[in-house]
Amino acid sequence: LMRILCRLNEGVDVAGNAIGQPTDFVIGAALNPVAEDLEWELDRFHQKLDAGAHFVMTQPVYDAELFAHVLARIGTVSVPVLMGIMPLQSYRNAEFVHNELPGVTLTESVLARMRAAGTDGQAEGLRIALETLDACLHLVTGVYIMPTFGRYEPAAELVRTLRVRTPSLSVHP
């Protein structure tokens, strides 16, 4: 699909026929840093770059050390890499994310922290997100924040906190 979109952006279809006005698609690719078969994922990642991806978005990151390792394995890339952050709401939410969202894995440490947080789960989820950002922000071009199940306030709180902690940070709604 990425190759087809690139061709359309060049003003031709898959067969090389002119389409008139070229398209202007912006082509994104996904990266799953916790893939079960990391070698396969990295191979596919490089294929996506070769196919013409303009930027990369990761699955939500909960393991800063593993994420740094994966980015080191990838090396320098010529397109922006945007790290996904999804603040957790509660232990129940953390279990759901860990067990039911494909491509997302929480560490035992994160699960334990969310379990221990009890009714303070939302605040603990925000602390985990901020710690992950502190550890990884220098490794990526940017971050995108995903609200959990329509709960936008924790995501907004994360943005507010980032603005206060890092005034030079560019935040786009």
Short mmCIF file of C-alpha atoms in Angstrom, two decimals:
data_model
loop_
_atom_site.label_atom_id
_atom_site.label_comp_id
_atom_site.label_asym_id
_atom_site.label_seq_id
_atom_site.Cartn_x
_atom_site.Cartn_y
_atom_site.Cartn_z
CA LEU A 1 0.00 0.00 0.00
CA MET A 2 2.84 2.39 0.82
CA ARG A 3 4.44 1.79 -2.57
CA ILE A 4 1.10 2.45 -4.28
CA LEU A 5 0.64 5.69 -2.33
CA CYS A 6 4.16 6.80 -3.23
CA ARG A 7 3.43 6.16 -6.91
CA LEU A 8 0.20 8.16 -6.65
CA ASN A 9 2.18 10.99 -5.02
CA GLU A 10 4.46 10.85 -8.08
CA GLY A 11 1.41 11.26 -10.33
CA VAL A 12 1.23 7.71 -11.68
CA ASP A 13 -0.77 4.62 -10.84
CA VAL A 14 0.64 1.18 -10.08
CA ALA A 15 0.98 0.39 -13.78
CA GLY A 16 2.86 3.64 -14.44
CA ASN A 17 -0.04 5.46 -16.11
CA ALA A 18 -0.34 9.18 -15.48
CA ILE A 19 -3.22 10.07 -13.16
CA GLY A 20 -3.21 13.80 -13.82
CA GLN A 21 -2.64 15.77 -10.63
CA PRO A 22 -0.32 13.89 -8.24
CA THR A 23 -1.73 13.09 -4.82
CA ASP A 24 -0.24 14.41 -1.61
CA PHE A 25 -0.60 11.53 0.81
CA VAL A 26 1.44 11.60 4.01
CA ILE A 27 2.42 8.00 4.64
CA GLY A 28 2.84 6.65 8.14
CA ALA A 29 4.21 3.34 9.34
CA ALA A 30 3.83 1.46 12.60
CA LEU A 31 6.56 0.04 14.81
CA ASN A 32 5.85 -2.45 17.57
CA PRO A 33 8.86 -2.42 19.93
CA VAL A 34 7.46 -5.34 21.95
CA ALA A 35 6.77 -7.65 19.02
CA GLU A 36 7.08 -11.34 19.84
CA ASP A 37 9.32 -11.80 16.82
CA LEU A 38 11.49 -8.69 16.95
CA GLU A 39 13.65 -9.76 13.99
CA TRP A 40 10.56 -10.02 11.79
CA GLU A 41 9.26 -6.67 13.09
CA LEU A 42 12.57 -4.92 12.38
CA ASP A 43 12.74 -6.44 8.90
CA ARG A 44 9.18 -5.23 8.19
CA PHE A 45 10.06 -1.84 9.65
CA HIS A 46 12.93 -1.41 7.18
CA GLN A 47 10.66 -2.59 4.35
CA LYS A 48 8.17 0.12 5.32
CA LEU A 49 10.91 2.75 5.22
CA ASP A 50 12.08 1.45 1.84
CA ALA A 51 8.48 1.56 0.59
CA GLY A 52 8.33 5.28 1.30
CA ALA A 53 7.02 5.87 4.82
CA HIS A 54 7.21 9.55 5.77
CA PHE A 55 7.00 8.98 9.53
CA VAL A 56 6.77 6.21 12.12
CA MET A 57 4.41 5.81 15.08
CA THR A 58 5.06 3.25 17.78
CA GLN A 59 2.64 1.27 19.85
CA PRO A 60 2.30 2.66 23.40
CA VAL A 61 5.61 2.32 25.24
CA TYR A 62 5.77 1.05 28.83
CA ASP A 63 9.31 -0.36 28.87
CA ALA A 64 11.84 2.44 28.36
CA GLU A 65 14.85 0.10 28.45
CA LEU A 66 13.45 -2.23 25.81
CA PHE A 67 12.37 0.73 23.68
CA ALA A 68 15.88 2.21 23.79
CA HIS A 69 17.31 -1.19 22.82
CA VAL A 70 14.95 -1.48 19.84
CA LEU A 71 15.79 2.03 18.64
CA ALA A 72 19.51 1.26 18.97
CA ARG A 73 18.98 -1.85 16.82
CA ILE A 74 17.19 0.23 14.19
CA GLY A 75 19.86 2.91 14.10
CA THR A 76 19.42 6.30 12.51
CA VAL A 77 16.40 6.69 10.28
CA SER A 78 15.62 9.54 7.91
CA VAL A 79 11.99 9.97 8.98
CA PRO A 80 10.44 11.22 12.23
CA VAL A 81 9.77 8.58 14.89
CA LEU A 82 6.83 9.34 17.17
CA MET A 83 6.60 7.39 20.41
CA GLY A 84 3.16 6.38 21.62
CA ILE A 85 2.20 7.12 25.23
CA MET A 86 -1.07 5.96 26.75
CA PRO A 87 -1.54 6.88 30.42
CA LEU A 88 -3.09 4.04 32.37
CA GLN A 89 -6.22 4.58 34.46
CA SER A 90 -6.30 1.72 36.94
CA TYR A 91 -5.05 -1.79 37.52
CA ARG A 92 -8.08 -3.15 35.68
CA ASN A 93 -7.28 -0.88 32.74
CA ALA A 94 -3.62 -1.99 32.87
CA GLU A 95 -4.64 -5.66 32.77
CA PHE A 96 -6.91 -5.00 29.80
CA VAL A 97 -4.21 -3.10 27.91
CA HIS A 98 -1.67 -5.83 28.67
CA ASN A 99 -3.91 -8.78 27.80
CA GLU A 100 -6.29 -7.49 25.16
CA LEU A 101 -4.60 -4.82 23.06
CA PRO A 102 -2.56 -6.45 20.31
CA GLY A 103 1.02 -5.22 20.18
CA VAL A 104 0.98 -3.68 23.66
CA THR A 105 2.79 -5.30 26.58
CA LEU A 106 3.23 -3.90 30.06
CA THR A 107 6.17 -4.88 32.23
CA GLU A 108 5.62 -6.77 35.47
CA SER A 109 6.87 -3.66 37.25
CA VAL A 110 4.21 -1.46 35.65
CA LEU A 111 1.50 -4.00 36.42
CA ALA A 112 2.68 -4.24 40.04
CA ARG A 113 2.73 -0.45 40.40
CA MET A 114 -0.79 -0.16 39.01
CA ARG A 115 -1.99 -2.97 41.31
CA ALA A 116 -0.43 -1.27 44.34
CA ALA A 117 -1.87 2.14 43.37
CA GLY A 118 -5.42 1.05 44.16
CA THR A 119 -7.76 4.00 43.87
CA ASP A 120 -4.79 6.24 42.96
CA GLY A 121 -4.40 4.41 39.64
CA GLN A 122 -4.89 7.42 37.42
CA ALA A 123 -2.14 9.38 39.20
CA GLU A 124 0.18 6.37 39.08
CA GLY A 125 -0.54 5.92 35.38
CA LEU A 126 0.43 9.55 34.83
CA ARG A 127 3.67 9.06 36.82
CA ILE A 128 4.54 6.00 34.72
CA ALA A 129 3.88 7.94 31.50
CA LEU A 130 6.07 10.82 32.67
CA GLU A 131 8.88 8.48 33.72
CA THR A 132 8.74 6.79 30.31
CA LEU A 133 8.86 10.17 28.59
CA ASP A 134 11.78 11.29 30.76
CA ALA A 135 13.71 8.16 29.77
CA CYS A 136 12.85 8.16 26.07
CA LEU A 137 11.99 11.62 24.81
CA HIS A 138 15.58 12.29 23.73
CA LEU A 139 15.47 9.14 21.55
CA VAL A 140 12.55 10.16 19.32
CA THR A 141 11.40 13.04 17.17
CA GLY A 142 8.16 13.42 19.06
CA VAL A 143 5.40 11.84 21.07
CA TYR A 144 1.72 11.27 20.53
CA ILE A 145 -0.58 10.73 23.47
CA MET A 146 -3.48 8.30 23.31
CA PRO A 147 -6.44 8.70 25.63
CA THR A 148 -7.67 5.44 27.13
CA PHE A 149 -11.23 4.56 26.18
CA GLY A 150 -12.44 8.13 25.73
CA ARG A 151 -10.90 9.40 28.96
CA TYR A 152 -9.24 12.55 27.68
CA GLU A 153 -8.60 14.30 30.98
CA PRO A 154 -5.52 12.16 31.92
CA ALA A 155 -4.05 12.78 28.47
CA ALA A 156 -4.73 16.50 28.85
CA GLU A 157 -3.14 16.44 32.31
CA LEU A 158 -0.05 14.80 30.81
CA VAL A 159 0.17 17.58 28.20
CA ARG A 160 -0.26 20.26 30.89
CA THR A 161 2.50 18.65 32.97
CA LEU A 162 4.82 18.44 29.98
CA ARG A 163 4.22 22.12 29.17
CA VAL A 164 5.17 23.13 32.71
CA ARG A 165 8.20 20.83 32.93
CA THR A 166 9.49 21.56 29.44
CA PRO A 167 8.42 25.06 28.33
CA SER A 168 10.39 24.78 25.08
CA LEU A 169 8.44 21.64 24.12
CA SER A 170 6.21 22.19 21.11
CA VAL A 171 2.72 20.83 21.83
CA HIS A 172 0.20 20.45 19.02
CA PRO A 173 -3.41 19.49 19.74
#
